[in-house]
Coordinates of C-alpha atoms and ligand atoms in Angstrom, one line a residue:
M1 CA 106.3 1.0 -31.0
E2 CA 105.6 3.9 -33.1
M3 CA 103.4 2.3 -35.5
E4 CA 99.7 2.7 -36.0
R5 CA 97.6 -0.2 -34.5
T6 CA 96.1 -3.0 -36.3
M7 CA 93.0 -4.7 -35.2
I8 CA 93.4 -8.5 -35.4
G9 CA 90.3 -8.9 -37.5
D10 CA 91.9 -6.9 -40.2
I11 CA 95.3 -8.8 -40.6
S12 CA 94.1 -10.6 -43.6
R13 CA 94.5 -7.4 -45.5
K14 CA 98.0 -7.0 -44.2
E15 CA 99.9 -10.1 -45.5
G16 CA 103.6 -9.7 -45.6
K17 CA 103.4 -6.3 -43.9
E18 CA 104.8 -5.3 -40.5
V19 CA 101.9 -4.5 -37.9
K20 CA 101.5 -3.4 -34.4
L21 CA 99.0 -5.4 -32.4
Q22 CA 97.7 -4.6 -28.8
G23 CA 95.6 -7.1 -26.8
W24 CA 95.7 -9.7 -24.3
V25 CA 97.4 -13.2 -24.0
Y26 CA 94.5 -15.7 -24.9
R27 CA 96.7 -18.9 -24.8
T28 CA 100.5 -19.5 -24.3
R29 CA 102.8 -22.2 -24.8
S30 CA 106.8 -21.8 -24.7
G31 CA 109.9 -23.7 -25.0
K32 CA 113.4 -22.7 -24.3
D33 CA 114.0 -20.9 -27.5
I34 CA 110.4 -20.0 -28.8
A35 CA 107.2 -18.8 -27.4
F36 CA 103.9 -19.2 -29.0
V37 CA 101.5 -16.4 -27.7
V38 CA 97.9 -16.4 -29.1
L39 CA 96.9 -12.8 -28.7
R40 CA 93.3 -11.7 -28.3
D41 CA 91.8 -8.3 -29.0
S42 CA 87.9 -7.4 -29.5
S43 CA 88.1 -8.3 -33.1
G44 CA 89.8 -11.7 -32.9
I45 CA 92.6 -14.0 -32.0
V46 CA 96.0 -14.6 -33.8
Q47 CA 98.9 -16.9 -33.0
C48 CA 102.3 -14.8 -32.6
V49 CA 105.6 -16.5 -32.8
V50 CA 108.4 -15.0 -30.5
K51 CA 111.9 -16.3 -31.1
K52 CA 114.6 -16.1 -28.5
D53 CA 116.6 -13.5 -30.4
V54 CA 113.6 -11.0 -30.5
K55 CA 113.3 -8.2 -28.1
G56 CA 111.1 -8.8 -25.2
F57 CA 111.4 -12.6 -25.6
D58 CA 111.8 -13.1 -21.9
D59 CA 108.6 -11.2 -21.3
A60 CA 106.7 -13.2 -23.7
Q61 CA 108.0 -16.5 -22.2
K62 CA 106.9 -15.2 -18.7
A63 CA 103.5 -13.8 -19.5
L64 CA 100.5 -15.7 -18.1
V65 CA 97.1 -15.8 -19.7
E66 CA 95.4 -12.5 -19.8
S67 CA 98.6 -10.6 -19.5
S68 CA 98.2 -7.3 -21.7
A69 CA 100.8 -6.9 -24.5
E70 CA 101.8 -5.1 -27.4
L71 CA 103.8 -6.3 -30.3
A72 CA 105.3 -5.6 -33.7
G73 CA 105.6 -8.5 -36.3
V74 CA 105.0 -9.4 -39.9
V75 CA 102.0 -11.1 -41.0
K76 CA 102.4 -14.5 -42.6
T77 CA 99.7 -17.1 -44.0
D78 CA 100.0 -20.2 -42.2
E79 CA 97.3 -22.7 -42.9
R80 CA 97.8 -24.6 -39.6
A81 CA 97.4 -21.5 -37.6
P82 CA 93.8 -20.7 -36.4
G83 CA 92.5 -18.2 -38.6
G84 CA 95.0 -18.9 -41.3
Y85 CA 97.4 -16.4 -40.5
E86 CA 100.5 -15.9 -37.9
I87 CA 102.6 -13.1 -36.7
K88 CA 106.3 -13.4 -36.8
V89 CA 107.2 -11.1 -33.9
S90 CA 110.1 -8.8 -33.7
N91 CA 109.4 -6.9 -30.8
F92 CA 107.3 -8.0 -27.8
K93 CA 106.3 -5.9 -24.9
V94 CA 104.2 -6.8 -21.9
V95 CA 101.9 -3.8 -20.6
G96 CA 100.5 -5.6 -17.5
F97 CA 101.6 -9.0 -16.3
A98 CA 98.6 -10.9 -15.1
E99 CA 98.4 -13.2 -12.0
D100 CA 97.4 -16.7 -12.3
F101 CA 94.1 -16.5 -14.1
P102 CA 91.3 -17.8 -11.9
I103 CA 89.2 -19.2 -14.7
K104 CA 90.5 -22.5 -16.1
E105 CA 89.1 -24.8 -18.5
Q106 CA 85.8 -26.7 -17.5
Q107 CA 84.7 -24.4 -14.9
S108 CA 81.3 -24.8 -13.0
P109 CA 78.7 -22.2 -14.0
E110 CA 78.7 -20.7 -10.4
L111 CA 82.5 -19.9 -10.6
L112 CA 82.2 -18.3 -14.0
L113 CA 79.3 -16.0 -12.6
D114 CA 81.4 -15.1 -9.8
H115 CA 84.2 -14.0 -12.0
R116 CA 81.8 -12.4 -14.5
H117 CA 84.0 -9.4 -14.8
L118 CA 86.7 -11.5 -16.1
W119 CA 84.7 -14.1 -17.9
I120 CA 83.0 -11.3 -20.2
R121 CA 86.4 -11.6 -22.1
S122 CA 85.6 -15.0 -23.4
Q123 CA 84.9 -15.6 -27.1
N124 CA 81.3 -16.6 -26.8
L125 CA 80.1 -13.6 -24.6
V126 CA 82.0 -11.2 -26.8
K127 CA 80.1 -12.4 -29.8
I128 CA 76.8 -12.0 -28.0
F129 CA 77.7 -8.7 -26.9
K130 CA 78.5 -7.6 -30.5
V131 CA 75.0 -9.0 -31.6
R132 CA 73.3 -7.1 -28.6
S133 CA 75.0 -3.8 -29.6
T134 CA 73.6 -4.3 -33.3
I135 CA 70.2 -5.0 -31.9
L136 CA 70.1 -1.8 -29.8
G137 CA 71.3 0.2 -32.7
A138 CA 68.8 -1.3 -35.0
I139 CA 65.8 -0.5 -32.6
H140 CA 67.0 3.1 -32.3
Q141 CA 67.2 3.4 -36.0
F142 CA 63.8 1.8 -36.7
F143 CA 61.9 4.1 -34.3
R144 CA 63.8 7.3 -35.4
D145 CA 63.1 6.5 -39.1
R146 CA 59.5 6.3 -38.4
G147 CA 59.3 9.7 -36.6
F148 CA 59.4 8.5 -32.9
Y149 CA 61.0 10.6 -30.3
E150 CA 63.2 9.0 -27.8
I151 CA 62.3 10.0 -24.4
Q152 CA 63.4 9.0 -20.9
S153 CA 61.1 8.3 -17.9
P154 CA 61.9 7.7 -14.1
S155 CA 63.4 4.5 -12.9
I156 CA 62.0 5.3 -9.4
T157 CA 58.1 5.3 -9.2
R158 CA 55.2 5.0 -6.8
M159 CA 53.1 2.9 -9.0
A160 CA 52.9 -0.7 -10.1
C161 CA 52.4 -0.9 -14.0
E162 CA 52.7 -4.7 -14.0
E163 CA 52.0 -7.4 -11.3
G164 CA 52.7 -6.1 -7.8
S165 CA 54.4 -9.3 -7.0
T166 CA 57.4 -8.5 -9.0
L167 CA 57.9 -5.0 -7.7
F168 CA 61.3 -3.8 -6.1
E169 CA 60.7 -1.7 -3.1
V170 CA 63.2 1.1 -2.5
K171 CA 63.1 3.4 0.7
Y172 CA 62.7 6.9 -0.9
F173 CA 63.1 9.7 1.8
G174 CA 60.8 8.0 4.2
E175 CA 58.2 7.4 1.4
K176 CA 57.8 3.8 -0.2
A177 CA 58.6 3.7 -3.8
Y178 CA 59.6 1.0 -6.4
L179 CA 62.0 0.3 -9.3
T180 CA 60.0 0.8 -12.5
Q181 CA 58.5 -2.4 -14.1
S182 CA 57.8 -0.5 -17.5
W183 CA 57.9 3.1 -18.7
Q184 CA 54.5 2.7 -20.0
L185 CA 52.3 4.9 -17.7
H186 CA 54.5 8.0 -17.9
A187 CA 55.0 7.2 -21.7
E188 CA 51.1 7.2 -22.2
A189 CA 51.4 10.9 -20.6
M190 CA 54.3 11.8 -23.0
A191 CA 52.2 10.3 -26.1
S192 CA 49.7 13.3 -25.5
A193 CA 52.6 15.6 -26.1
L194 CA 55.0 14.2 -28.6
E195 CA 52.4 11.6 -30.2
K196 CA 55.1 8.9 -31.2
V197 CA 57.8 8.1 -28.4
Y198 CA 60.1 5.2 -27.7
C199 CA 62.8 4.5 -25.1
I200 CA 65.3 1.7 -24.1
A201 CA 65.9 1.6 -20.6
P202 CA 66.3 -1.0 -17.6
S203 CA 63.2 -2.3 -16.3
F204 CA 63.1 -4.1 -12.8
R205 CA 61.2 -7.3 -11.9
A206 CA 61.7 -9.0 -8.7
E207 CA 61.2 -12.6 -10.4
K208 CA 61.2 -15.1 -7.9
S209 CA 61.1 -17.8 -10.5
R210 CA 64.3 -19.1 -11.8
T211 CA 63.8 -19.6 -15.5
R212 CA 66.2 -19.4 -18.4
H213 CA 64.2 -16.3 -19.6
H214 CA 64.0 -14.1 -16.5
L215 CA 66.3 -11.3 -15.3
A216 CA 65.6 -9.0 -12.2
E217 CA 67.0 -6.0 -14.3
Y218 CA 66.7 -6.2 -18.0
W219 CA 66.5 -3.7 -21.0
H220 CA 63.3 -2.8 -22.2
A221 CA 62.6 -1.4 -25.6
E222 CA 59.0 0.3 -25.3
A223 CA 57.1 2.4 -27.7
E224 CA 53.8 4.3 -27.3
A225 CA 51.9 6.3 -30.0
A226 CA 48.7 8.4 -29.8
W227 CA 45.9 7.9 -32.4
I228 CA 46.9 4.3 -33.5
T229 CA 44.9 1.1 -33.1
H230 CA 45.8 -2.2 -31.7
D231 CA 46.2 -3.6 -35.3
D232 CA 48.6 -0.6 -36.0
S233 CA 50.6 -1.5 -33.1
L234 CA 51.0 -5.1 -34.1
K235 CA 52.0 -4.0 -37.6
L236 CA 54.7 -1.8 -36.0
Q237 CA 55.9 -4.7 -33.8
E238 CA 56.2 -7.1 -36.8
E239 CA 58.1 -4.6 -38.8
M240 CA 60.2 -3.7 -35.8
I241 CA 61.2 -7.4 -35.2
S242 CA 61.8 -8.1 -38.8
H243 CA 64.1 -4.7 -39.2
V244 CA 66.1 -5.7 -36.1
V245 CA 66.4 -9.3 -37.0
Q246 CA 67.4 -8.7 -40.7
T247 CA 69.8 -5.7 -39.8
T248 CA 71.5 -8.0 -37.1
L249 CA 71.7 -10.9 -39.5
K250 CA 73.3 -8.6 -42.1
K251 CA 75.9 -7.3 -39.7
N252 CA 76.6 -10.1 -37.5
R253 CA 75.9 -13.1 -39.6
K254 CA 79.3 -14.7 -38.7
E255 CA 78.9 -14.4 -34.9
I256 CA 75.4 -15.7 -35.1
E257 CA 76.5 -18.6 -37.1
E258 CA 79.4 -19.3 -34.7
L259 CA 76.9 -19.3 -31.7
G260 CA 74.7 -21.8 -33.3
G261 CA 71.8 -19.3 -34.1
N262 CA 69.1 -20.6 -36.7
I263 CA 70.1 -18.6 -39.7
K264 CA 67.5 -20.4 -41.7
E265 CA 64.8 -19.5 -39.4
L266 CA 65.9 -15.9 -38.9
E267 CA 66.1 -15.1 -42.6
K268 CA 62.2 -15.9 -42.9
V269 CA 61.5 -13.3 -40.2
K270 CA 59.5 -10.8 -42.4
P271 CA 56.0 -9.4 -41.9
P272 CA 53.3 -10.5 -41.4
F273 CA 53.3 -12.5 -38.4
A274 CA 50.4 -15.0 -37.5
R275 CA 47.8 -13.8 -35.1
I276 CA 45.8 -16.2 -33.0
T277 CA 43.5 -15.4 -30.2
Y278 CA 44.1 -16.6 -26.6
K279 CA 41.1 -18.8 -27.0
E280 CA 42.5 -20.4 -30.2
A281 CA 45.7 -20.9 -28.3
L282 CA 43.9 -22.9 -25.5
E283 CA 42.2 -24.9 -28.2
R284 CA 45.4 -25.6 -30.0
L285 CA 47.0 -26.6 -26.6
K286 CA 44.1 -28.9 -25.6
K287 CA 44.6 -30.8 -28.9
K288 CA 48.1 -31.4 -27.9
G289 CA 46.9 -32.7 -24.5
V290 CA 48.0 -29.5 -22.6
M291 CA 45.2 -28.0 -20.6
V292 CA 45.2 -24.4 -19.6
K293 CA 42.1 -23.0 -17.7
W294 CA 40.7 -19.8 -19.1
G295 CA 42.5 -16.8 -17.4
E296 CA 45.6 -18.5 -16.7
D297 CA 48.8 -17.4 -18.1
L298 CA 50.7 -19.3 -20.6
A299 CA 53.8 -20.8 -18.9
D300 CA 57.2 -21.4 -20.9
L301 CA 56.1 -25.0 -21.4
Q302 CA 52.8 -23.9 -23.1
T303 CA 54.3 -21.2 -25.4
R304 CA 57.1 -23.6 -26.5
E305 CA 54.3 -26.1 -27.4
L306 CA 52.5 -23.6 -29.3
A307 CA 55.6 -22.3 -31.1
K308 CA 55.9 -25.8 -32.6
D309 CA 53.0 -24.8 -35.0
F310 CA 54.8 -21.8 -36.5
E311 CA 58.0 -20.9 -38.3
K312 CA 58.0 -17.2 -37.4
P313 CA 57.1 -15.3 -34.3
F314 CA 53.4 -15.1 -33.9
F315 CA 50.9 -13.0 -31.9
V316 CA 48.6 -14.3 -29.3
I317 CA 45.9 -11.8 -29.0
N318 CA 42.7 -11.0 -26.9
W319 CA 43.6 -12.4 -23.6
P320 CA 41.0 -12.6 -20.7
K321 CA 40.3 -9.3 -19.2
E322 CA 40.4 -10.5 -15.6
S323 CA 44.1 -11.4 -15.7
K324 CA 45.4 -8.3 -17.4
P325 CA 46.3 -5.0 -15.9
F326 CA 43.9 -2.2 -15.5
Y327 CA 45.1 -0.2 -18.4
M328 CA 44.2 -2.5 -21.4
L329 CA 41.5 -1.5 -23.6
E330 CA 38.3 -3.8 -23.3
N331 CA 37.6 -5.6 -26.7
P332 CA 34.4 -4.0 -27.9
K333 CA 33.5 -7.4 -29.8
D334 CA 34.0 -9.4 -26.6
P335 CA 34.1 -7.5 -23.4
K336 CA 35.5 -10.6 -21.6
T337 CA 38.9 -10.0 -23.3
V338 CA 41.2 -7.0 -24.2
M339 CA 43.0 -5.6 -27.2
N340 CA 46.3 -6.9 -26.2
A341 CA 48.9 -9.3 -27.7
D342 CA 51.9 -11.3 -26.6
L343 CA 54.5 -12.0 -29.3
I344 CA 55.9 -15.4 -29.0
A345 CA 59.4 -16.3 -30.5
P346 CA 59.8 -19.6 -32.4
G347 CA 61.4 -22.5 -30.8
E348 CA 62.1 -22.4 -26.9
F349 CA 62.5 -18.6 -26.4
G350 CA 59.0 -17.6 -25.2
E351 CA 57.5 -14.1 -25.0
L352 CA 59.4 -11.4 -26.8
I353 CA 56.9 -8.5 -26.5
G354 CA 53.9 -7.6 -24.4
G355 CA 51.8 -4.9 -25.8
S356 CA 48.2 -3.5 -25.8
A357 CA 45.9 -0.7 -26.9
R358 CA 45.0 1.2 -23.8
E359 CA 41.7 1.8 -22.2
T360 CA 40.5 5.5 -22.9
D361 CA 37.4 5.4 -20.8
I362 CA 38.1 6.7 -17.3
G363 CA 35.0 5.0 -15.9
K364 CA 36.3 1.5 -17.2
I365 CA 39.8 2.2 -15.6
L366 CA 38.3 2.9 -12.4
A367 CA 36.2 -0.2 -12.5
N368 CA 39.1 -2.4 -13.4
M369 CA 41.2 -0.8 -10.5
K370 CA 38.3 -1.5 -8.0
S371 CA 37.8 -5.2 -9.3
Q372 CA 41.8 -5.6 -8.8
G373 CA 41.8 -3.8 -5.5
I374 CA 43.9 -0.9 -6.7
D375 CA 43.6 2.4 -4.9
P376 CA 43.1 4.8 -7.7
K377 CA 44.4 7.6 -5.3
N378 CA 47.9 6.6 -6.2
Y379 CA 47.1 6.9 -10.0
E380 CA 45.5 10.4 -9.9
W381 CA 48.1 11.8 -12.3
Y382 CA 47.6 8.8 -14.7
L383 CA 44.0 9.4 -14.6
D384 CA 44.4 13.0 -15.7
I385 CA 45.7 11.8 -19.0
R386 CA 41.9 10.4 -19.7
R387 CA 40.5 13.5 -18.3
F388 CA 42.3 16.0 -20.4
G389 CA 41.8 15.0 -24.1
S390 CA 41.6 11.1 -23.8
V391 CA 42.7 9.6 -27.3
P392 CA 43.0 6.3 -28.6
H393 CA 46.6 5.0 -28.1
A394 CA 48.6 1.8 -27.9
G395 CA 52.2 0.5 -27.2
F396 CA 54.3 -2.4 -26.5
G397 CA 57.6 -3.4 -24.6
M398 CA 60.2 -5.9 -25.8
G399 CA 63.0 -7.5 -23.5
V400 CA 66.1 -6.8 -25.5
E401 CA 67.8 -9.9 -23.8
R402 CA 64.9 -12.0 -24.8
L403 CA 65.5 -11.0 -28.5
T404 CA 69.3 -11.5 -28.0
Q405 CA 68.9 -14.8 -26.6
W406 CA 66.7 -16.1 -29.6
L407 CA 69.1 -14.5 -32.2
C408 CA 72.1 -16.1 -30.6
N409 CA 70.4 -19.2 -29.5
A410 CA 71.8 -18.8 -26.0
E411 CA 71.0 -21.3 -23.5
H412 CA 70.4 -18.9 -20.6
I413 CA 69.3 -15.3 -20.8
R414 CA 71.9 -14.1 -18.4
D415 CA 74.5 -14.4 -21.2
C416 CA 72.7 -11.7 -23.1
I417 CA 73.8 -9.1 -20.6
A418 CA 77.2 -8.4 -19.2
F419 CA 76.4 -8.3 -15.6
P420 CA 73.3 -10.4 -15.0
R421 CA 71.1 -9.7 -11.9
T422 CA 69.0 -12.6 -10.9
I423 CA 67.2 -14.1 -7.8
N424 CA 70.5 -15.2 -6.4
R425 CA 73.1 -12.9 -7.9
V426 CA 73.7 -9.0 -7.7
Y427 CA 77.7 -9.5 -7.7
P428 CA 79.8 -8.6 -9.6
Ligands
4AD1 O1 54.9 -8.3 -21.0 P1 55.4 -7.1 -20.1 O2 55.3 -7.3 -18.7 O3 54.7 -5.8 -20.5 C1 55.0 -4.5 -19.9 O4 55.7 -4.2 -19.2 C2 54.2 -3.5 -20.7 N1 53.9 -2.6 -19.7 C3 55.0 -3.1 -22.0 C4 54.2 -2.0 -22.6 O5 53.2 -1.9 -23.2 N2 55.0 -0.9 -22.7 O6 57.0 -7.0 -20.5 C5 57.4 -6.6 -21.8 C6 58.5 -7.6 -22.3 C7 58.3 -9.2 -22.2 O7 57.6 -9.5 -23.3 C8 59.6 -9.7 -22.2 O8 60.2 -9.7 -23.6 C9 60.2 -8.7 -21.2 O9 59.5 -7.5 -21.3 N3 60.4 -9.0 -19.9 C10 61.4 -9.7 -19.3 N4 62.8 -9.9 -19.8 C11 63.7 -10.5 -19.1 N5 63.4 -10.6 -17.7 C12 62.2 -10.5 -17.0 N6 62.0 -10.6 -15.9 C13 61.1 -10.0 -18.0 N7 59.8 -9.7 -17.8 C14 59.4 -9.1 -18.8
MG2 MG1 53.9 -10.1 -20.7

């Protein structure tokens, strides 16, 4: 088949013409004299009709689901066919015969996860991966257009950035080390060199909770900038989210629609986003009959309750200092709180971003470490950032799968990454 390949998604432009397709058998049904093979490639599916007199008919008849094949044939409109087109095949060739496919209809989630390496071929996951790819591209574009440099930081580190309880320990040549929870501490050092930096990389959390929003390994889009205030950072965050959402909506509207994403809600995602303080969040929750004690984190249930008041993502700012990491800038107007924010998605999707302005005063950082039982010895290099030309700076981190989950309206975050790592799964 010496012809140039046509993608299935493009066949509407080739009506009446002969095309060559390559793909996998998505569905198949054959009689004595005819085989109906629905072929799948990354761009879509199409029904291909193979008659008995056609070269390769025997192969077409035998080929089980997920066999790979190439074929030549003429594109015909057919209103009954899914997608409105059908291929009248003149030559059919199986490239790789498939064994009996282990995934049938109505399989349990566990079986699907065990066969993830095959299940990623399914139509819904393919759509989600396309959306995810656009999201990642849009994040890069956003930061590069604003003069941010992409940098990389180590995945193996000796320090906790976030809560110690979610650290993954690794043996490191006889020393104890951890998989990184966030690039932030190293990024703060880089911000004194390149000023505006960003990165998209895996972060690791030994999350013991089984929720629909937590992975053990997730992709973290993080940014850090010198000489900016907390308010500048919030503006950057709302602009980034809006840019990514609108870009993705433009490019993948069809996928998002088919996945059941909330197009109307997403279209409204434009700056500014509302800002409420943590204190105000507790008051709002109290009115709804949900009691949260000062200092407690907001759980899924509580952010969902708050989200009912907002049509767009919204910030919860100024959290209690005692419950937050040592690096957050004390709020000069209310030293019980810090200059930080969580960005909460509308609906059920919870926290999209965590960020803060960073404490510049080494004395305050040391005091915070002391009250949190952290040994400053392990953070000597980090403290040097304050010793040598400390400047105001701020940054944030966004979970790529969290954003993908919201855009695709995916029930579980694990479907927003090809090979999810969760508390009970590191295979395949
Ligand atoms: O709120 P977090 O823990 O903030 C930080 O790591 C900061 N050091 C970031 C920074 O300022 N550079 O995590 C940031 C985001 C969360 O808002 C959430 O979207 C995502 O990372 N995230 C997770 N996503 C999936 N699975 C998990 N277990 C996640 N934990 C956090
Ligand atoms: Mg957080």
